[in-house]
Amino acid sequence: MKCSAVCLVALSLLGSVCDAQWLQQKPVTQEPIKNPPKEHQQAKQTFEKPLTWKYPADPQPDPKPDVPFVLNFPVAAATVAVECRERDAIVEVKKDLFGIGQLINPADLTLGSCPAVGEDQAAQVLIFQSDLSDCGSSLALTEDSLIYTFTLNYIPQSLADSPVVRTSRAAVIVDCHYQRKQDVSSLPLHPLWVPFSAVKVSEEFLHFTLRLMTADFNFERPSNVYFLGDTVNIEATVEQFFHTPLRVFVNSCVATLSPDVTSFPRYVFIENNGCLVDARITDSSSRFLERTAENKLQFQLEAFRFQNAESGIVYITCMLKGPSVASGINSEQRACSYINGMWREANGVNEVCESCETMTAAEPRPSTPGRKIRDASQKSSESYIWEGQVTLGPIHIKERAQ
């Protein structure tokens, strides 16, 4: 029994020693120290220098200045004289019938149904002679007088082969008063004609504009009213904004009675890529002025109206072209005027106007405003050409008082 007890004590001590050695050999592992998560903060990006660039603002039209303009109404011209004699009447009429420097065609003027019987070439005077009862005269009786009345009829025909005229139809009443118990006398003459009326609306397509200008081209003309014989000053512009520098040309222009460019009657006065043919056709003084800025082109047009048109309204539709300044001036980009029998270019490059005599018409056509085309013969980026169709009007052409 004692032996058994001693054995149990020994086994117990041996087990304790083994457990201690195992614990010494087993590695001790430590739990990782968990740091608390740091709070994430967003930071705004900053630059060393503040940004100064911004999107360009939309272009704003320049404010219109107050233009010192007064419309000058023409006064009656003393161009008709009559001598009432015992049996007949002699009427003298200046060929400058309206006093505007525009000589009339003698064939367009009759006394009743009678043409002129003579002409004073030096004085530029037409002479009519008629018996008191001839040439469609009429007789009226009053208590004290016998009144013979003649009508001086002016019916202008179109100029050359064009559909336009620069003087208006007129009828001047000529009276011869005879006292029943006295000799002949005459009274002053009074012309009879009816004026026109209208307003102006100017349309601008994208960067191209046409404007009526004052005589010195310093201001836009506040009035659209002109009289036959006046000079209509027109300025074509192309606003460049953020484009490369452009040079504006008036490729073609047509005048019509309505805004419809295809309507009739029609008068093409600029054609063939910038040839102002009005002076060539009607012997007028219409012309391009010398260019003062690349993006502006100014020209003058003698006022006219359409034959047999009573409205007195004219619309002008032009095809404007804006190539790069670097593309130069050539037979397709020019501004040619017919002056003293010769073609002259607004920039002085007269040789490009030689083909204007061919009269190849290139009328304005309906198009997309600001249309951009490219000349295939050029390879640079400057070969792009901007085109735009612009209508100016209605322009009110009045007749002059006689």
PDB file of C-alpha atoms in Angstrom, residues 128-357:
ATOM      1  CA  PHE A 128     -42.320 123.445-128.065  1.00  0.00           C
ATOM      2  CA  GLN A 129     -44.713 125.499-130.217  1.00  0.00           C
ATOM      3  CA  SER A 130     -48.411 124.944-130.675  1.00  0.00           C
ATOM      4  CA  ASP A 131     -51.489 126.760-131.899  1.00  0.00           C
ATOM      5  CA  LEU A 132     -53.826 127.538-129.046  1.00  0.00           C
ATOM      6  CA  SER A 133     -56.290 124.880-130.160  1.00  0.00           C
ATOM      7  CA  ASP A 134     -53.726 122.137-131.012  1.00  0.00           C
ATOM      8  CA  CYS A 135     -51.668 119.539-129.108  1.00  0.00           C
ATOM      9  CA  GLY A 136     -54.608 118.430-126.980  1.00  0.00           C
ATOM     10  CA  SER A 137     -55.260 121.832-125.421  1.00  0.00           C
ATOM     11  CA  SER A 138     -58.516 122.619-123.658  1.00  0.00           C
ATOM     12  CA  LEU A 139     -60.449 125.909-123.466  1.00  0.00           C
ATOM     13  CA  ALA A 140     -62.210 127.224-120.384  1.00  0.00           C
ATOM     14  CA  LEU A 141     -64.282 130.433-120.161  1.00  0.00           C
ATOM     15  CA  THR A 142     -64.603 132.642-117.138  1.00  0.00           C
ATOM     16  CA  GLU A 143     -66.320 135.964-116.724  1.00  0.00           C
ATOM     17  CA  ASP A 144     -63.160 137.869-117.561  1.00  0.00           C
ATOM     18  CA  SER A 145     -60.807 135.407-119.300  1.00  0.00           C
ATOM     19  CA  LEU A 146     -60.261 132.775-121.920  1.00  0.00           C
ATOM     20  CA  ILE A 147     -57.982 130.025-120.545  1.00  0.00           C
ATOM     21  CA  TYR A 148     -56.132 127.631-122.876  1.00  0.00           C
ATOM     22  CA  THR A 149     -54.586 124.727-120.965  1.00  0.00           C
ATOM     23  CA  PHE A 150     -51.782 122.466-122.190  1.00  0.00           C
ATOM     24  CA  THR A 151     -50.275 119.443-120.432  1.00  0.00           C
ATOM     25  CA  LEU A 152     -46.542 118.934-120.590  1.00  0.00           C
ATOM     26  CA  ASN A 153     -46.103 115.156-120.223  1.00  0.00           C
ATOM     27  CA  TYR A 154     -42.845 113.555-119.141  1.00  0.00           C
ATOM     28  CA  ILE A 155     -42.839 109.748-119.375  1.00  0.00           C
ATOM     29  CA  PRO A 156     -39.283 108.423-118.863  1.00  0.00           C
ATOM     30  CA  GLN A 157     -38.180 105.252-120.568  1.00  0.00           C
ATOM     31  CA  SER A 158     -35.794 102.801-118.925  1.00  0.00           C
ATOM     32  CA  LEU A 159     -32.083 103.528-119.162  1.00  0.00           C
ATOM     33  CA  ALA A 160     -30.286 101.474-121.799  1.00  0.00           C
ATOM     34  CA  ASP A 161     -31.283  97.820-121.335  1.00  0.00           C
ATOM     35  CA  SER A 162     -31.930  98.160-117.589  1.00  0.00           C
ATOM     36  CA  PRO A 163     -35.366  98.222-115.899  1.00  0.00           C
ATOM     37  CA  VAL A 164     -34.598 101.360-113.857  1.00  0.00           C
ATOM     38  CA  VAL A 165     -35.129 105.104-114.266  1.00  0.00           C
ATOM     39  CA  ARG A 166     -33.609 107.974-112.277  1.00  0.00           C
ATOM     40  CA  THR A 167     -36.294 110.587-112.936  1.00  0.00           C
ATOM     41  CA  SER A 168     -39.982 110.345-112.189  1.00  0.00           C
ATOM     42  CA  ARG A 169     -43.031 110.633-114.425  1.00  0.00           C
ATOM     43  CA  ALA A 170     -44.459 114.135-114.343  1.00  0.00           C
ATOM     44  CA  ALA A 171     -47.290 116.214-115.768  1.00  0.00           C
ATOM     45  CA  VAL A 172     -46.909 119.999-115.804  1.00  0.00           C
ATOM     46  CA  ILE A 173     -49.969 122.112-116.446  1.00  0.00           C
ATOM     47  CA  VAL A 174     -49.338 125.092-118.758  1.00  0.00           C
ATOM     48  CA  ASP A 175     -52.028 127.804-118.839  1.00  0.00           C
ATOM     49  CA  CYS A 176     -52.443 130.757-121.177  1.00  0.00           C
ATOM     50  CA  HIS A 177     -54.895 133.366-119.870  1.00  0.00           C
ATOM     51  CA  TYR A 178     -56.385 135.887-122.270  1.00  0.00           C
ATOM     52  CA  GLN A 179     -58.552 138.721-121.042  1.00  0.00           C
ATOM     53  CA  ARG A 180     -61.623 139.098-123.171  1.00  0.00           C
ATOM     54  CA  LYS A 181     -60.966 142.772-123.819  1.00  0.00           C
ATOM     55  CA  GLN A 182     -57.181 142.803-123.380  1.00  0.00           C
ATOM     56  CA  ASP A 183     -54.057 141.193-124.770  1.00  0.00           C
ATOM     57  CA  VAL A 184     -52.295 137.993-123.851  1.00  0.00           C
ATOM     58  CA  SER A 185     -50.835 137.154-120.421  1.00  0.00           C
ATOM     59  CA  SER A 186     -49.452 134.118-118.674  1.00  0.00           C
ATOM     60  CA  LEU A 187     -49.446 132.701-115.167  1.00  0.00           C
ATOM     61  CA  PRO A 188     -46.891 130.657-113.208  1.00  0.00           C
ATOM     62  CA  LEU A 189     -46.713 126.900-113.722  1.00  0.00           C
ATOM     63  CA  HIS A 190     -47.386 124.207-111.146  1.00  0.00           C
ATOM     64  CA  PRO A 191     -46.338 120.564-111.567  1.00  0.00           C
ATOM     65  CA  LEU A 192     -48.629 117.734-110.492  1.00  0.00           C
ATOM     66  CA  TRP A 193     -47.300 114.421-109.123  1.00  0.00           C
ATOM     67  CA  VAL A 194     -47.856 112.158-106.134  1.00  0.00           C
ATOM     68  CA  PRO A 195     -45.153 111.300-103.549  1.00  0.00           C
ATOM     69  CA  PHE A 196     -44.373 107.829-102.209  1.00  0.00           C
ATOM     70  CA  SER A 197     -44.150 106.583 -98.594  1.00  0.00           C
ATOM     71  CA  ALA A 198     -42.304 103.751 -96.771  1.00  0.00           C
ATOM     72  CA  VAL A 199     -40.149 102.698 -93.854  1.00  0.00           C
ATOM     73  CA  LYS A 200     -36.838 100.931 -93.622  1.00  0.00           C
ATOM     74  CA  VAL A 201     -35.996  97.603 -92.014  1.00  0.00           C
ATOM     75  CA  SER A 202     -32.386  96.420 -92.180  1.00  0.00           C
ATOM     76  CA  GLU A 203     -31.660  92.719 -91.725  1.00  0.00           C
ATOM     77  CA  GLU A 204     -28.336  91.433 -90.546  1.00  0.00           C
ATOM     78  CA  PHE A 205     -27.210  87.866 -91.122  1.00  0.00           C
ATOM     79  CA  LEU A 206     -24.576  86.685 -88.647  1.00  0.00           C
ATOM     80  CA  HIS A 207     -21.455  88.796 -89.033  1.00  0.00           C
ATOM     81  CA  PHE A 208     -22.408  90.547 -92.328  1.00  0.00           C
ATOM     82  CA  THR A 209     -24.257  93.889 -92.426  1.00  0.00           C
ATOM     83  CA  LEU A 210     -25.431  96.493 -94.929  1.00  0.00           C
ATOM     84  CA  ARG A 211     -26.182  99.997 -93.660  1.00  0.00           C
ATOM     85  CA  LEU A 212     -27.354 103.278 -95.120  1.00  0.00           C
ATOM     86  CA  MET A 213     -24.777 105.914 -94.205  1.00  0.00           C
ATOM     87  CA  THR A 214     -24.620 109.697 -94.018  1.00  0.00           C
ATOM     88  CA  ALA A 215     -22.779 111.610 -96.739  1.00  0.00           C
ATOM     89  CA  ASP A 216     -19.449 111.499 -94.856  1.00  0.00           C
ATOM     90  CA  PHE A 217     -19.885 107.798 -93.919  1.00  0.00           C
ATOM     91  CA  ASN A 218     -19.306 108.661 -90.239  1.00  0.00           C
ATOM     92  CA  PHE A 219     -22.791 107.663 -89.027  1.00  0.00           C
ATOM     93  CA  GLU A 220     -25.609 105.343 -89.933  1.00  0.00           C
ATOM     94  CA  ARG A 221     -28.280 107.398 -91.720  1.00  0.00           C
ATOM     95  CA  PRO A 222     -31.372 107.781 -89.496  1.00  0.00           C
ATOM     96  CA  SER A 223     -33.727 108.136 -92.492  1.00  0.00           C
ATOM     97  CA  ASN A 224     -34.490 105.792 -95.363  1.00  0.00           C
ATOM     98  CA  VAL A 225     -36.002 108.576 -97.510  1.00  0.00           C
ATOM     99  CA  TYR A 226     -34.219 109.665-100.700  1.00  0.00           C
ATOM    100  CA  PHE A 227     -35.178 111.702-103.744  1.00  0.00           C
ATOM    101  CA  LEU A 228     -34.479 110.912-107.360  1.00  0.00           C
ATOM    102  CA  GLY A 229     -31.045 112.275-108.152  1.00  0.00           C
ATOM    103  CA  ASP A 230     -29.723 111.697-104.599  1.00  0.00           C
ATOM    104  CA  THR A 231     -26.729 109.490-103.841  1.00  0.00           C
ATOM    105  CA  VAL A 232     -27.390 106.452-101.653  1.00  0.00           C
ATOM    106  CA  ASN A 233     -24.326 105.748 -99.485  1.00  0.00           C
ATOM    107  CA  ILE A 234     -24.072 102.103 -98.430  1.00  0.00           C
ATOM    108  CA  GLU A 235     -21.498 100.413 -96.209  1.00  0.00           C
ATOM    109  CA  ALA A 236     -20.924  96.646 -96.145  1.00  0.00           C
ATOM    110  CA  THR A 237     -19.147  95.225 -93.102  1.00  0.00           C
ATOM    111  CA  VAL A 238     -18.083  91.880 -91.692  1.00  0.00           C
ATOM    112  CA  GLU A 239     -17.709  91.715 -87.905  1.00  0.00           C
ATOM    113  CA  GLN A 240     -14.599  89.648 -87.161  1.00  0.00           C
ATOM    114  CA  PHE A 241     -15.034  89.010 -83.410  1.00  0.00           C
ATOM    115  CA  PHE A 242     -12.757  86.002 -82.709  1.00  0.00           C
ATOM    116  CA  HIS A 243     -12.017  85.157 -86.358  1.00  0.00           C
ATOM    117  CA  THR A 244      -8.800  85.725 -88.196  1.00  0.00           C
ATOM    118  CA  PRO A 245      -8.761  89.099 -90.025  1.00  0.00           C
ATOM    119  CA  LEU A 246     -11.256  89.114 -92.907  1.00  0.00           C
ATOM    120  CA  ARG A 247     -11.659  91.370 -95.958  1.00  0.00           C
ATOM    121  CA  VAL A 248     -15.258  91.980 -97.047  1.00  0.00           C
ATOM    122  CA  PHE A 249     -16.391  92.031-100.691  1.00  0.00           C
ATOM    123  CA  VAL A 250     -19.787  92.662-102.282  1.00  0.00           C
ATOM    124  CA  ASN A 251     -20.037  89.749-104.654  1.00  0.00           C
ATOM    125  CA  SER A 252     -23.372  90.706-106.233  1.00  0.00           C
ATOM    126  CA  CYS A 253     -26.424  92.910-105.599  1.00  0.00           C
ATOM    127  CA  VAL A 254     -29.940  92.978-107.016  1.00  0.00           C
ATOM    128  CA  ALA A 255     -32.697  95.555-106.510  1.00  0.00           C
ATOM    129  CA  THR A 256     -36.330  94.414-106.302  1.00  0.00           C
ATOM    130  CA  LEU A 257     -39.721  95.774-105.306  1.00  0.00           C
ATOM    131  CA  SER A 258     -40.065  93.241-102.470  1.00  0.00           C
ATOM    132  CA  PRO A 259     -37.711  91.384-100.111  1.00  0.00           C
ATOM    133  CA  ASP A 260     -38.010  88.304-102.336  1.00  0.00           C
ATOM    134  CA  VAL A 261     -34.739  88.205-104.238  1.00  0.00           C
ATOM    135  CA  THR A 262     -36.325  86.097-106.996  1.00  0.00           C
ATOM    136  CA  SER A 263     -39.204  88.515-107.673  1.00  0.00           C
ATOM    137  CA  PHE A 264     -39.671  90.677-110.779  1.00  0.00           C
ATOM    138  CA  PRO A 265     -38.917  93.332-111.877  1.00  0.00           C
ATOM    139  CA  ARG A 266     -35.307  93.072-110.807  1.00  0.00           C
ATOM    140  CA  TYR A 267     -32.155  95.058-111.513  1.00  0.00           C
ATOM    141  CA  VAL A 268     -28.716  93.518-110.997  1.00  0.00           C
ATOM    142  CA  PHE A 269     -26.302  96.410-110.421  1.00  0.00           C
ATOM    143  CA  ILE A 270     -23.344  94.443-109.007  1.00  0.00           C
ATOM    144  CA  GLU A 271     -22.425  91.168-110.679  1.00  0.00           C
ATOM    145  CA  ASN A 272     -19.579  89.006-111.940  1.00  0.00           C
ATOM    146  CA  ASN A 273     -17.796  88.779-108.568  1.00  0.00           C
ATOM    147  CA  GLY A 274     -17.771  92.439-107.550  1.00  0.00           C
ATOM    148  CA  CYS A 275     -18.275  94.471-110.739  1.00  0.00           C
ATOM    149  CA  LEU A 276     -20.509  97.517-110.114  1.00  0.00           C
ATOM    150  CA  VAL A 277     -22.103  97.688-113.563  1.00  0.00           C
ATOM    151  CA  ASP A 278     -24.697 100.402-112.867  1.00  0.00           C
ATOM    152  CA  ALA A 279     -22.412 103.147-114.195  1.00  0.00           C
ATOM    153  CA  ARG A 280     -21.581 100.983-117.205  1.00  0.00           C
ATOM    154  CA  ILE A 281     -25.265 100.392-118.049  1.00  0.00           C
ATOM    155  CA  THR A 282     -26.938 103.712-117.188  1.00  0.00           C
ATOM    156  CA  ASP A 283     -23.990 106.147-117.288  1.00  0.00           C
ATOM    157  CA  SER A 284     -24.456 106.967-113.598  1.00  0.00           C
ATOM    158  CA  SER A 285     -21.820 107.957-111.037  1.00  0.00           C
ATOM    159  CA  SER A 286     -22.308 104.807-108.923  1.00  0.00           C
ATOM    160  CA  ARG A 287     -18.991 103.446-107.665  1.00  0.00           C
ATOM    161  CA  PHE A 288     -17.031 101.757-104.894  1.00  0.00           C
ATOM    162  CA  LEU A 289     -15.037 104.101-102.689  1.00  0.00           C
ATOM    163  CA  GLU A 290     -11.388 103.563-101.854  1.00  0.00           C
ATOM    164  CA  ARG A 291     -11.153 100.985 -99.087  1.00  0.00           C
ATOM    165  CA  THR A 292     -10.355 102.438 -95.646  1.00  0.00           C
ATOM    166  CA  ALA A 293     -10.553  99.221 -93.593  1.00  0.00           C
ATOM    167  CA  GLU A 294     -10.329  95.565 -94.575  1.00  0.00           C
ATOM    168  CA  ASN A 295     -13.614  94.610 -92.902  1.00  0.00           C
ATOM    169  CA  LYS A 296     -15.532  97.534 -94.501  1.00  0.00           C
ATOM    170  CA  LEU A 297     -16.449  98.319 -98.092  1.00  0.00           C
ATOM    171  CA  GLN A 298     -18.321 101.493 -99.038  1.00  0.00           C
ATOM    172  CA  PHE A 299     -20.114 102.226-102.281  1.00  0.00           C
ATOM    173  CA  GLN A 300     -22.400 104.889-103.714  1.00  0.00           C
ATOM    174  CA  LEU A 301     -25.521 104.272-105.784  1.00  0.00           C
ATOM    175  CA  GLU A 302     -27.575 106.898-107.599  1.00  0.00           C
ATOM    176  CA  ALA A 303     -31.176 106.728-106.420  1.00  0.00           C
ATOM    177  CA  PHE A 304     -33.556 105.128-108.899  1.00  0.00           C
ATOM    178  CA  ARG A 305     -36.988 103.604-109.069  1.00  0.00           C
ATOM    179  CA  PHE A 306     -38.520 100.958-111.298  1.00  0.00           C
ATOM    180  CA  GLN A 307     -40.347 102.090-114.390  1.00  0.00           C
ATOM    181  CA  ASN A 308     -44.142 102.072-114.019  1.00  0.00           C
ATOM    182  CA  ALA A 309     -43.850 101.127-110.327  1.00  0.00           C
ATOM    183  CA  GLU A 310     -45.927 103.473-108.182  1.00  0.00           C
ATOM    184  CA  SER A 311     -44.775 102.233-104.766  1.00  0.00           C
ATOM    185  CA  GLY A 312     -41.394 103.969-104.753  1.00  0.00           C
ATOM    186  CA  ILE A 313     -40.016 101.152-102.598  1.00  0.00           C
ATOM    187  CA  VAL A 314     -36.709  99.454-103.393  1.00  0.00           C
ATOM    188  CA  TYR A 315     -35.118  96.485-101.624  1.00  0.00           C
ATOM    189  CA  ILE A 316     -31.418  95.751-102.125  1.00  0.00           C
ATOM    190  CA  THR A 317     -30.180  92.203-101.579  1.00  0.00           C
ATOM    191  CA  CYS A 318     -26.434  91.566-101.711  1.00  0.00           C
ATOM    192  CA  MET A 319     -24.264  88.482-101.427  1.00  0.00           C
ATOM    193  CA  LEU A 320     -21.313  89.448 -99.222  1.00  0.00           C
ATOM    194  CA  LYS A 321     -18.090  87.489 -99.038  1.00  0.00           C
ATOM    195  CA  GLY A 322     -15.440  87.535 -96.310  1.00  0.00           C
ATOM    196  CA  PRO A 323     -12.214  85.758 -97.224  1.00  0.00           C
ATOM    197  CA  SER A 324      -9.055  85.970 -95.158  1.00  0.00           C
ATOM    198  CA  VAL A 325      -6.962  89.094 -95.632  1.00  0.00           C
ATOM    199  CA  ALA A 326      -4.059  86.825 -96.538  1.00  0.00           C
ATOM    200  CA  SER A 327      -5.912  85.424 -99.562  1.00  0.00           C
ATOM    201  CA  GLY A 328      -5.287  88.613-101.555  1.00  0.00           C
ATOM    202  CA  ILE A 329      -7.310  90.318-104.303  1.00  0.00           C
ATOM    203  CA  ASN A 330      -8.072  88.479-107.544  1.00  0.00           C
ATOM    204  CA  SER A 331     -10.725  88.105-110.243  1.00  0.00           C
ATOM    205  CA  GLU A 332     -13.079  86.388-107.755  1.00  0.00           C
ATOM    206  CA  GLN A 333     -12.433  88.752-104.843  1.00  0.00           C
ATOM    207  CA  ARG A 334     -12.604  92.369-106.013  1.00  0.00           C
ATOM    208  CA  ALA A 335     -14.519  95.661-105.891  1.00  0.00           C
ATOM    209  CA  CYS A 336     -14.514  97.178-109.383  1.00  0.00           C
ATOM    210  CA  SER A 337     -16.074 100.484-110.510  1.00  0.00           C
ATOM    211  CA  TYR A 338     -16.602 101.849-114.039  1.00  0.00           C
ATOM    212  CA  ILE A 339     -15.138 105.371-113.926  1.00  0.00           C
ATOM    213  CA  ASN A 340     -14.495 107.553-117.000  1.00  0.00           C
ATOM    214  CA  GLY A 341     -14.638 104.580-119.353  1.00  0.00           C
ATOM    215  CA  MET A 342     -12.232 102.429-117.311  1.00  0.00           C
ATOM    216  CA  TRP A 343     -12.578  99.804-114.577  1.00  0.00           C
ATOM    217  CA  ARG A 344     -10.969 100.702-111.248  1.00  0.00           C
ATOM    218  CA  GLU A 345     -10.495  98.461-108.191  1.00  0.00           C
ATOM    219  CA  ALA A 346     -11.086  99.813-104.664  1.00  0.00           C
ATOM    220  CA  ASN A 347      -7.672  98.604-103.474  1.00  0.00           C
ATOM    221  CA  GLY A 348      -5.897  99.847-106.609  1.00  0.00           C
ATOM    222  CA  VAL A 349      -5.377  96.378-108.123  1.00  0.00           C
ATOM    223  CA  ASN A 350      -6.990  97.432-111.429  1.00  0.00           C
ATOM    224  CA  GLU A 351      -5.814  94.449-113.482  1.00  0.00           C
ATOM    225  CA  VAL A 352      -8.244  92.111-111.711  1.00  0.00           C
ATOM    226  CA  CYS A 353     -11.158  94.112-113.226  1.00  0.00           C
ATOM    227  CA  GLU A 354     -10.415  93.231-116.858  1.00  0.00           C
ATOM    228  CA  SER A 355     -12.993  90.439-116.922  1.00  0.00           C
ATOM    229  CA  CYS A 356     -15.804  92.782-115.762  1.00  0.00           C
ATOM    230  CA  GLU A 357     -16.598  93.507-119.430  1.00  0.00           C
TER     231      GLU A 357
END
